[in-house]
XYZ file of C-alpha atoms in Angstrom:
494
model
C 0.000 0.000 0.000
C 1.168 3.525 -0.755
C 1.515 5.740 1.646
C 2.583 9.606 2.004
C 6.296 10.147 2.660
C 8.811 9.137 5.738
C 8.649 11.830 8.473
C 12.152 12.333 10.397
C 12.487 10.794 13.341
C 15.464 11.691 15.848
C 18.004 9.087 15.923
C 18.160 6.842 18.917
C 21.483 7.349 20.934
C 23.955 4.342 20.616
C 23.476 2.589 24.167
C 27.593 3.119 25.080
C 30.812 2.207 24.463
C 33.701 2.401 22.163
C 34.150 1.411 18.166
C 37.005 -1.227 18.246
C 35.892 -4.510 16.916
C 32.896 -6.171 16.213
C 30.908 -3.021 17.132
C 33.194 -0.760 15.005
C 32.653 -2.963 12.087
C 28.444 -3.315 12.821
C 28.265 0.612 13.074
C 24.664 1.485 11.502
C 24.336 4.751 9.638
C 20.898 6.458 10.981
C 18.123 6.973 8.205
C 17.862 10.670 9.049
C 21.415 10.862 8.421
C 21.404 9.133 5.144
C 18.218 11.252 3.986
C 19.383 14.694 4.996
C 23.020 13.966 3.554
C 20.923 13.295 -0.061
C 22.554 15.266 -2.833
C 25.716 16.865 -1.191
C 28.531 15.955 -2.581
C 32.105 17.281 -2.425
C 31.803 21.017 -3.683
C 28.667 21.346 -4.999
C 25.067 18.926 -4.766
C 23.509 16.532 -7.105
C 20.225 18.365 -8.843
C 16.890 17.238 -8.302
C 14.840 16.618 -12.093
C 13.926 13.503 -12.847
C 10.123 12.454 -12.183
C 8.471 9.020 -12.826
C 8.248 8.722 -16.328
C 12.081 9.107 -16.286
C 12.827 7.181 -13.790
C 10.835 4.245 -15.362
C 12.694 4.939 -18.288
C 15.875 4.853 -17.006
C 14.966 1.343 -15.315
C 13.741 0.125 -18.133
C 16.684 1.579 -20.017
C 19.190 -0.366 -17.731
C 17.076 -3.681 -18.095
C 15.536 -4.267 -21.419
C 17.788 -5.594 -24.298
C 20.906 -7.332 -22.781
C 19.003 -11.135 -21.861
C 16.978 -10.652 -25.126
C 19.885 -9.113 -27.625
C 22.854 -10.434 -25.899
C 22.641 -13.353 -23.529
C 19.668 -15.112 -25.068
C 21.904 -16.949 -27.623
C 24.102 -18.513 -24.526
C 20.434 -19.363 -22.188
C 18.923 -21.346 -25.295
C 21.039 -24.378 -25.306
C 20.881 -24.861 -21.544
C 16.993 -25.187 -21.465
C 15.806 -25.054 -24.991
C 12.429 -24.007 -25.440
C 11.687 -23.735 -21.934
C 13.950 -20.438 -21.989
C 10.304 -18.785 -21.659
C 9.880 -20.431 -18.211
C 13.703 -19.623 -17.854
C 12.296 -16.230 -18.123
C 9.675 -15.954 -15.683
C 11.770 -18.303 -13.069
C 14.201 -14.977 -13.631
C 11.653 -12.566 -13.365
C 9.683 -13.722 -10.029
C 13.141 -13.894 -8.773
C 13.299 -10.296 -9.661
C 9.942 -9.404 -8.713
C 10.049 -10.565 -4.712
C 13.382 -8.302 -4.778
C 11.673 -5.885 -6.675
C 9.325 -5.779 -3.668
C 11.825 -5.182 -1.023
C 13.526 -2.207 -3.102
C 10.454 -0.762 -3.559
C 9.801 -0.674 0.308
C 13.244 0.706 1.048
C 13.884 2.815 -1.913
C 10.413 4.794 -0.788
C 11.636 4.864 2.978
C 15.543 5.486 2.301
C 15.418 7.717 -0.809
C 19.177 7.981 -1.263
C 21.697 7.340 -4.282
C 23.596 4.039 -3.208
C 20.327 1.462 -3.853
C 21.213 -1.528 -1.709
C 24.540 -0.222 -0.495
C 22.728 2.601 1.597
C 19.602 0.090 2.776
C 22.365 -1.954 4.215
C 24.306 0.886 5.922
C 21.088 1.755 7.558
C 20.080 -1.957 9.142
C 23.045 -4.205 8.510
C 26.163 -2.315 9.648
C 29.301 -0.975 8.138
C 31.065 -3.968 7.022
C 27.746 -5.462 5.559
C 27.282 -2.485 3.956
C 30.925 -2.012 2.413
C 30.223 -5.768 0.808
C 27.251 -5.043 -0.687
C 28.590 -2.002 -2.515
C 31.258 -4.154 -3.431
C 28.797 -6.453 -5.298
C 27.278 -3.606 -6.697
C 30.635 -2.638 -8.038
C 30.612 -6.142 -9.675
C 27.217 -5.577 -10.961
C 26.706 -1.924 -12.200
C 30.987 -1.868 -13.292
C 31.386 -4.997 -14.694
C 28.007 -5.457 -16.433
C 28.790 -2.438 -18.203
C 31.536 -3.906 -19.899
C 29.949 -7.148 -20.210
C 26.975 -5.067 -22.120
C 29.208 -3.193 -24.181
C 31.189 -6.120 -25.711
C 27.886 -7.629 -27.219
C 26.940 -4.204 -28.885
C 29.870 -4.472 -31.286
C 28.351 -7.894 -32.258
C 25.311 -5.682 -33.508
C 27.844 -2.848 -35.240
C 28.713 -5.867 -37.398
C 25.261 -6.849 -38.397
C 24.492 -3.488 -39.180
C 27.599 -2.780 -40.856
C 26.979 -5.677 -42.807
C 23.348 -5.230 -43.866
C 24.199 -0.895 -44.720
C 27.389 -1.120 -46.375
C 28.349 -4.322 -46.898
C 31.319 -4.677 -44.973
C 32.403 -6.306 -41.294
C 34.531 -5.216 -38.594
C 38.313 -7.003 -38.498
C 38.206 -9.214 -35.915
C 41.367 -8.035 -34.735
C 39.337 -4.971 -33.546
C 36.133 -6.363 -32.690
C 36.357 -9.269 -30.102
C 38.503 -9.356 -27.138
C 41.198 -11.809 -26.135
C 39.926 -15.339 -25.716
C 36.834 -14.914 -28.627
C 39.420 -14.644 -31.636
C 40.358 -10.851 -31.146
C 43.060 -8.733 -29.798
C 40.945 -5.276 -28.487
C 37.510 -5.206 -28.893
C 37.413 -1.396 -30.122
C 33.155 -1.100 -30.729
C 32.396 -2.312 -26.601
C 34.920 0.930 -25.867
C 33.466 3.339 -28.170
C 29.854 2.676 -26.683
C 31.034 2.914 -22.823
C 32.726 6.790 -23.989
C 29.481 7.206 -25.760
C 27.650 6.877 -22.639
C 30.386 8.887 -20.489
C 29.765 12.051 -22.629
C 25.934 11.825 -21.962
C 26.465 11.833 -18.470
C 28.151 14.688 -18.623
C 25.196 16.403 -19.134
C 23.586 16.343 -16.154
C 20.495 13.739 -15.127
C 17.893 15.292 -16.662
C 20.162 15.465 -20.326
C 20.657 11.770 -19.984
C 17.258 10.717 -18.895
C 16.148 12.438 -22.106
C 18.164 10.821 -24.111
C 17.791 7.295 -22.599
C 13.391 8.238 -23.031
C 14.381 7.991 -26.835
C 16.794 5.276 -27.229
C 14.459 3.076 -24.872
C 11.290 3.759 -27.358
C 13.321 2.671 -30.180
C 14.300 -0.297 -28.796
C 10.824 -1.736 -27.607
C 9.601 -0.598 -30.937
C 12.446 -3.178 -32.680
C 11.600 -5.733 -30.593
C 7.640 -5.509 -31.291
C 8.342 -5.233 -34.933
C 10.860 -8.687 -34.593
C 7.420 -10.214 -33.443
C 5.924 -9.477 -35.570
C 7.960 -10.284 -38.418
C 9.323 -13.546 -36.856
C 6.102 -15.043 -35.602
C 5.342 -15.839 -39.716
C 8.108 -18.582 -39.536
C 6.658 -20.167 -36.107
C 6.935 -24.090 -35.996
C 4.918 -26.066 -33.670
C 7.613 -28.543 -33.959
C 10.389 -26.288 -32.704
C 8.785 -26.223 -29.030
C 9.374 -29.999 -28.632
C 11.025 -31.483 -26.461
C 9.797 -28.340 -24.519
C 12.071 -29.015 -21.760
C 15.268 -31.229 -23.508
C 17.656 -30.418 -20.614
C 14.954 -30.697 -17.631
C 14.318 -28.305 -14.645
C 18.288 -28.610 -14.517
C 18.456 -26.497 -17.263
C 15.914 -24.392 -16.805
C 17.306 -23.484 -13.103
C 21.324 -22.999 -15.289
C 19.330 -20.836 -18.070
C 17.430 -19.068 -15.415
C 20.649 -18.092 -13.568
C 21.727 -16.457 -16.726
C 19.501 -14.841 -17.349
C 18.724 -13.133 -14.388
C 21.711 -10.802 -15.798
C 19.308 -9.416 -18.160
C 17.175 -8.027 -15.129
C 19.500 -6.742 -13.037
C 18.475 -3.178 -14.420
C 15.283 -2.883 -12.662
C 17.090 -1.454 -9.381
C 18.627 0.935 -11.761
C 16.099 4.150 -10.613
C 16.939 3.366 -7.083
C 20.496 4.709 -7.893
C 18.552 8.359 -8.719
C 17.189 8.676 -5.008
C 18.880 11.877 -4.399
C 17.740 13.551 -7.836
C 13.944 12.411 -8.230
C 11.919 15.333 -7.400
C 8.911 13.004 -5.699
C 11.357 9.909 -4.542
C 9.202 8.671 -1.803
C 6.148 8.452 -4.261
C 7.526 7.855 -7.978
C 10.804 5.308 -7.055
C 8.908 1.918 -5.932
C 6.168 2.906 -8.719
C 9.317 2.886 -11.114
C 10.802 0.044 -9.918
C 8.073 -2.352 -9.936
C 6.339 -0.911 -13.544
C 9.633 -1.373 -15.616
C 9.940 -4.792 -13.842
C 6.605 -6.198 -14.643
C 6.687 -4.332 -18.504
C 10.252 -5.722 -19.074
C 9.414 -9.121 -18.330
C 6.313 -9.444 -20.317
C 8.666 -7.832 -23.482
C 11.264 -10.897 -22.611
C 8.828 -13.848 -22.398
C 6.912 -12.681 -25.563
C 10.179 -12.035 -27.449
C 11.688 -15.441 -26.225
C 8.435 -17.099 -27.279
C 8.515 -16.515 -31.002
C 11.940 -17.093 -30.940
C 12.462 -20.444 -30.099
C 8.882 -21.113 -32.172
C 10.896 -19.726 -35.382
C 13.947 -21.179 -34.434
C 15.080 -24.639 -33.406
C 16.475 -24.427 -30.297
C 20.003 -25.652 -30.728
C 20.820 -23.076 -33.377
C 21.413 -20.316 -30.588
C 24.634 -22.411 -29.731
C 27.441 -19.922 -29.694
C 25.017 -16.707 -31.025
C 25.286 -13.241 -30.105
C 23.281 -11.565 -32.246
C 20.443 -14.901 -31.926
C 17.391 -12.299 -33.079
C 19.136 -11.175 -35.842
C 19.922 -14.300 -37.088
C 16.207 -15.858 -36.256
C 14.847 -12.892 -38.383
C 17.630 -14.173 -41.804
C 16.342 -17.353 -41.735
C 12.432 -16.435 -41.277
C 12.492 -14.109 -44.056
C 15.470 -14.859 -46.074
C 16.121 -11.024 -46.574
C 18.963 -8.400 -44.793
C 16.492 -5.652 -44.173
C 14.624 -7.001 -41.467
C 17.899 -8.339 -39.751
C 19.629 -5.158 -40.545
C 16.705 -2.863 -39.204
C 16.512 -5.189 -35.780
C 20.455 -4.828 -35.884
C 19.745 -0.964 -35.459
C 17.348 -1.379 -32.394
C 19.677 -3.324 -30.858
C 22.937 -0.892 -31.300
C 20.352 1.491 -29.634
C 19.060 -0.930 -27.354
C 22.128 -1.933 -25.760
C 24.134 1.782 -25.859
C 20.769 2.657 -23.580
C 21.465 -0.137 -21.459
C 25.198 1.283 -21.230
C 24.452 4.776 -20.590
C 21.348 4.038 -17.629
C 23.809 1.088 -15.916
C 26.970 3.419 -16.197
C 24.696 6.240 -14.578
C 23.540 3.695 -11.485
C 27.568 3.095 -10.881
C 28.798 6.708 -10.626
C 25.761 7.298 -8.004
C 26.934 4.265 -5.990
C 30.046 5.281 -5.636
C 28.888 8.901 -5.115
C 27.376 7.191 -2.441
C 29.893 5.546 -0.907
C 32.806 8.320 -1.144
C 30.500 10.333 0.670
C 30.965 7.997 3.742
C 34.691 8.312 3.058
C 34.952 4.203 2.221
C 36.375 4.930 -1.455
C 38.168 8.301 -2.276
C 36.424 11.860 -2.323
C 37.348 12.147 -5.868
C 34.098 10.256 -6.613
C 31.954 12.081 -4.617
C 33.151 15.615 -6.676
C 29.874 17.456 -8.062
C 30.657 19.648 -11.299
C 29.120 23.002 -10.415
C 27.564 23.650 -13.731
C 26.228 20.300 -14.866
C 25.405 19.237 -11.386
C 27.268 15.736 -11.930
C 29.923 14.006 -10.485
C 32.072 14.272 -13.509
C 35.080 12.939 -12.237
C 33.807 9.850 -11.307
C 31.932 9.275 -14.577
C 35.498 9.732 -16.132
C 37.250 6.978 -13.613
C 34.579 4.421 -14.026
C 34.146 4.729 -17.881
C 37.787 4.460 -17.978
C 37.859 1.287 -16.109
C 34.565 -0.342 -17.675
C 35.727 0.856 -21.242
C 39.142 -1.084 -20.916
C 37.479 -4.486 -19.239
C 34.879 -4.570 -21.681
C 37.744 -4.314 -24.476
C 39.784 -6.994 -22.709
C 37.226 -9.464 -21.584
C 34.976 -12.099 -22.724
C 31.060 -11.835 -22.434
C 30.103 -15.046 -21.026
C 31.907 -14.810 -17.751
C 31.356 -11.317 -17.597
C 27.823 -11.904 -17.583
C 28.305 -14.999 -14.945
C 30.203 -13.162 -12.488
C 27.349 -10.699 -12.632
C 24.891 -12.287 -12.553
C 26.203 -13.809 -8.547
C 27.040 -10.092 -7.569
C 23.640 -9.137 -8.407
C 22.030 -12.096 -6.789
C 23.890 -11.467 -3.482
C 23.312 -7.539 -3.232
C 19.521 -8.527 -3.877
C 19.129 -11.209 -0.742
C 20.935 -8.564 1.500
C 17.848 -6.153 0.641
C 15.818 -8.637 1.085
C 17.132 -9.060 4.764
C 17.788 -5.284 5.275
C 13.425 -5.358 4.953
C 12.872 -7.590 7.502
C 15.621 -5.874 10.202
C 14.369 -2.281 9.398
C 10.983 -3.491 10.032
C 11.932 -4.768 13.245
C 14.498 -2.180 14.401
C 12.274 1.166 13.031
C 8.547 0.073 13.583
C 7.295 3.373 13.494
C 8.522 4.720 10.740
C 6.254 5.674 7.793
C 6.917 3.719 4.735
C 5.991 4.998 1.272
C 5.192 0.997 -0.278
C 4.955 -1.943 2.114
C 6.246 -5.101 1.254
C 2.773 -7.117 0.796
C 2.640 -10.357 3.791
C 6.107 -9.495 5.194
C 8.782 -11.154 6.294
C 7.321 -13.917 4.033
C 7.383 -12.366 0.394
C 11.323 -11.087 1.850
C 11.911 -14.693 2.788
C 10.722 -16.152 -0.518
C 12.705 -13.506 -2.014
C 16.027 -14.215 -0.026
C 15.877 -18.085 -0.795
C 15.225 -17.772 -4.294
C 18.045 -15.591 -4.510
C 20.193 -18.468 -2.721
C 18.907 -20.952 -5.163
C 19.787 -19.382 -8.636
C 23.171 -18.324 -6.903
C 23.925 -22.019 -6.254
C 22.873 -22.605 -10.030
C 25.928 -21.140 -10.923
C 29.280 -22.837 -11.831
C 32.182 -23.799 -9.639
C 34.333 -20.975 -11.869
C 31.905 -18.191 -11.069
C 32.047 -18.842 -7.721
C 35.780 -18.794 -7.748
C 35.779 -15.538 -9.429
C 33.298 -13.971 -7.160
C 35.221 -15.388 -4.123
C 38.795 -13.796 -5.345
C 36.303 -10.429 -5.830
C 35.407 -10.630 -2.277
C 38.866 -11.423 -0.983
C 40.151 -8.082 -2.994
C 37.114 -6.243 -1.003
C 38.169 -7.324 2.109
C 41.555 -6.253 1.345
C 40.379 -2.622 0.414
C 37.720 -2.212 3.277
C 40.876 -2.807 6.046
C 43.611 -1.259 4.176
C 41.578 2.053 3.088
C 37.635 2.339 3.922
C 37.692 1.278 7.364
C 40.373 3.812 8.270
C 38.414 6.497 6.729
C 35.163 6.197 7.472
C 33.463 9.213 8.189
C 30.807 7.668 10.419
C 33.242 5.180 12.254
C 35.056 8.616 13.063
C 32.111 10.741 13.764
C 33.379 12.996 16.532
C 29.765 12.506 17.946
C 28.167 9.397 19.111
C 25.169 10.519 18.510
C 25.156 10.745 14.759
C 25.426 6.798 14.905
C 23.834 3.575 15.675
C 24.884 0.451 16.962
């Protein structure tokens, strides 16, 4: 139920003692804190212009087009035509999630999504890992996005002009290339938009987001002339087995949703429009996916995606025999995907506004340019570093490592519900979580399951990702913590 939004409330004096050890490390950062801090930054603050039609557009921006464009072609093979319940197995996972950032994003209306939620319930060190798995999934998903767009350049290259990318310049080490030159272009693409300003990028994402639904409509429509009863048996070749390993894919393609979370501290209305945003673009984006995975794999047989990027493109070549409809699809997706880009790119920089501000990464990220109201610095830094991995990296373990980043900041908000609810009773929520803590619960465990679905080798990435966490958090953001070393008690909780 929606409701009008939070009051302040005074925050409750820490009940004694000291900040060595465990209680250092549990430290709580007070909601009132986190609320009234909302927009400053280091020399200037964060401008408040987006309302909910943007910031439904920016999650749908950040969500729609990489499981459909990109990662379908690697989900197909694992379940077959059961990708479609692949897709809603992904999606309900999303949607109990979806619930719990709605509650907290309406309550905690600040710029570092789960990072902040978990500051507020969980503690300090809680907190620091969480934004480290949202580094992992904003950062790295960025690049991971950007190296399938050049996959696109190539079919519209190809269908315009007539020509191809080398492939010297065009796939990263590991998939046949040396420097994968189109993934880099799109990231620096996306940096100089977000230079602009919020509002500048929103309106540009608005466009790029209408184009790319209206592809994807028109690749039903086209597409759905070659359906095949035949192709959607065996419906389930691989079993629930691979509908649980497709699922865990392809949860990548919804990690987007959380996306207009990240804008807390520049939505004019954030109490009312950011769990209206957050649950719309979910439930639209999923019904998109399942109908655009549907004629698919009816057009299709299913073990054609094997080793397909561009998996629409090529359903729509061998439905119609023809370049133009491949070539016209190839253009929604080069759109599709920079949006993607641009709207994920924009979530990091605010996380990481976020966290600067609490003095666990440097101030450098927290510095607002006076005239565009941005943290331009920081968009610099992080394009830099997304722009080089996507160049250097491979797609498929990109998306993997992801995808169990994601999954882990999401069951922390799930818990952060449930502990706010107990620790802050009275405060007024703008969207309640329906039949709490059980919808949290369901969401938490489900989050658990599709993180076990991954591979041994995705673990062991995300483990050596944690263990470099750890490292910073004691060598750098635990020594600087500005609320560890709050000269008054007061302004914490334990």
């Amino acid at each position: 139920m929606l409701e009008q939004g939070a009051e302040p409330h005074a925050p409750k004096p820490p009940p004694g003692g000291g900040q060595a050890g465990v209680a250092r490390l549990m430290r709580r950062k007070p909601v009132e804190r986190l609320v009234a801090e909302g927009g400053r930054g280091e020399g200037g603050e964060l401008r408040r212009s987006l309302g909910l039609w943007q910031l439904t557009m920016i999650s749908i921006g950040a969500t729609l087009g990489t499981g459909i464009f990109v990662v379908l072609g690697e989900a197909v093979p694992d379940a077959g035509p059961a990708v479609i319940v692949s897709f809603v197995v992904a999606g309900l996972t999303a949607l109990f999630s979806a619930l719990s950032y709605a509650e907290l994003a309406g309550t905690i209306p600040v710029a570092g999504s789960s990072y902040s939620y978990a500051y507020a319930t969980l503690g300090e060190l809680v907190a620091w890992v969480c934004g480290w798995c949202l580094l992992l999934e904003y950062g790295v998903s960025v690049a991971a996005v950007a190296v399938g767009w050049g996959q696109y350049i190539d079919e519209l290259l190809h269908g315009t002009l007539g020509v191809a990318l080398p492939q010297a310049l065009s796939a990263p080490p590991g998939d046949g290339g040396l420097f994968n030159v189109p993934a880099l272009v799109v990231v620096l693409l996306a940096m100089a938009f977000l230079f602009g300003g919020a509002k500048e990028s929103a309106r540009a994402n608005t466009v790029m987001v209408t184009v790319k639904v209206i592809a994807l409509l028109l690749f039903c429509a086209v597409a759905a002339t070659g359906i095949r009863a035949g192709n959607y048996h065996p419906f389930m070749p691989l079993g629930m087995a691979g509908v649980s390993a497709a699922g865990a894919t392809l949860f990548f393609s919804y990690i987007g949703f959380d996306a207009a979370s990240t804008a807390g501290e520049e939505a004019k209305n954030p109490q009312r429009d950011l769990p209206r945003a957050i649950l719309l673009s979910l439930v639209l984006v999923t019904a998109l996916y399942c109908l655009v995975a549907a004629v698919a794999v009816g057009a299709t047989p299913w073990r054609r995606f094997e080793g397909s990027e561009a998996a629409l493109s090529g359903t729509l070549h061998s439905v119609t025999g023809q370049d133009f409809w491949p070539t016209l699809l190839a253009f929604g997706a080069v759109v599709a995907i920079a949006s993607v880009v641009l709207t994920v790119l924009y979530g990091q920089t605010r996380i990481l506004f976020a966290m600067s501000r609490d003095g666990l990464v440097p101030a450098v990220f927290s510095k607002v340019h006076p005239r565009s109201g941005s943290p331009r610095a920081n968009t610099v830094i992080v394009s830099a570093f997304c722009g080089t991995l996507a160049a250097a990296v491979p797609l498929g373990r990109l998306a993997d490592a992801t995808s169990i980043g994601t999954l882990f900041a999401f069951a922390l908000v799930n818990v952060a519900v449930i502990v706010l609810r107990r620790t802050r009773p009275e405060m007024r929520r703008a969207f309640r979580v329906p039949l709490s803590p059980l919808f949290p619960l369901v969401g938490l465990g489900l989050c658990l399951w599709m993180m076990f679905s991954l591979d041994t080798v995705t673990w062991a990435v995300f483990g050596v990702w944690m263990a470099v966490g750890a490292v910073v958090y004691f060598g750098y953001g635990m020594r600087r913590s500005r609320l560890t070393n709050a000269p008054n008690p007061a302004l914490t909780e334990e």
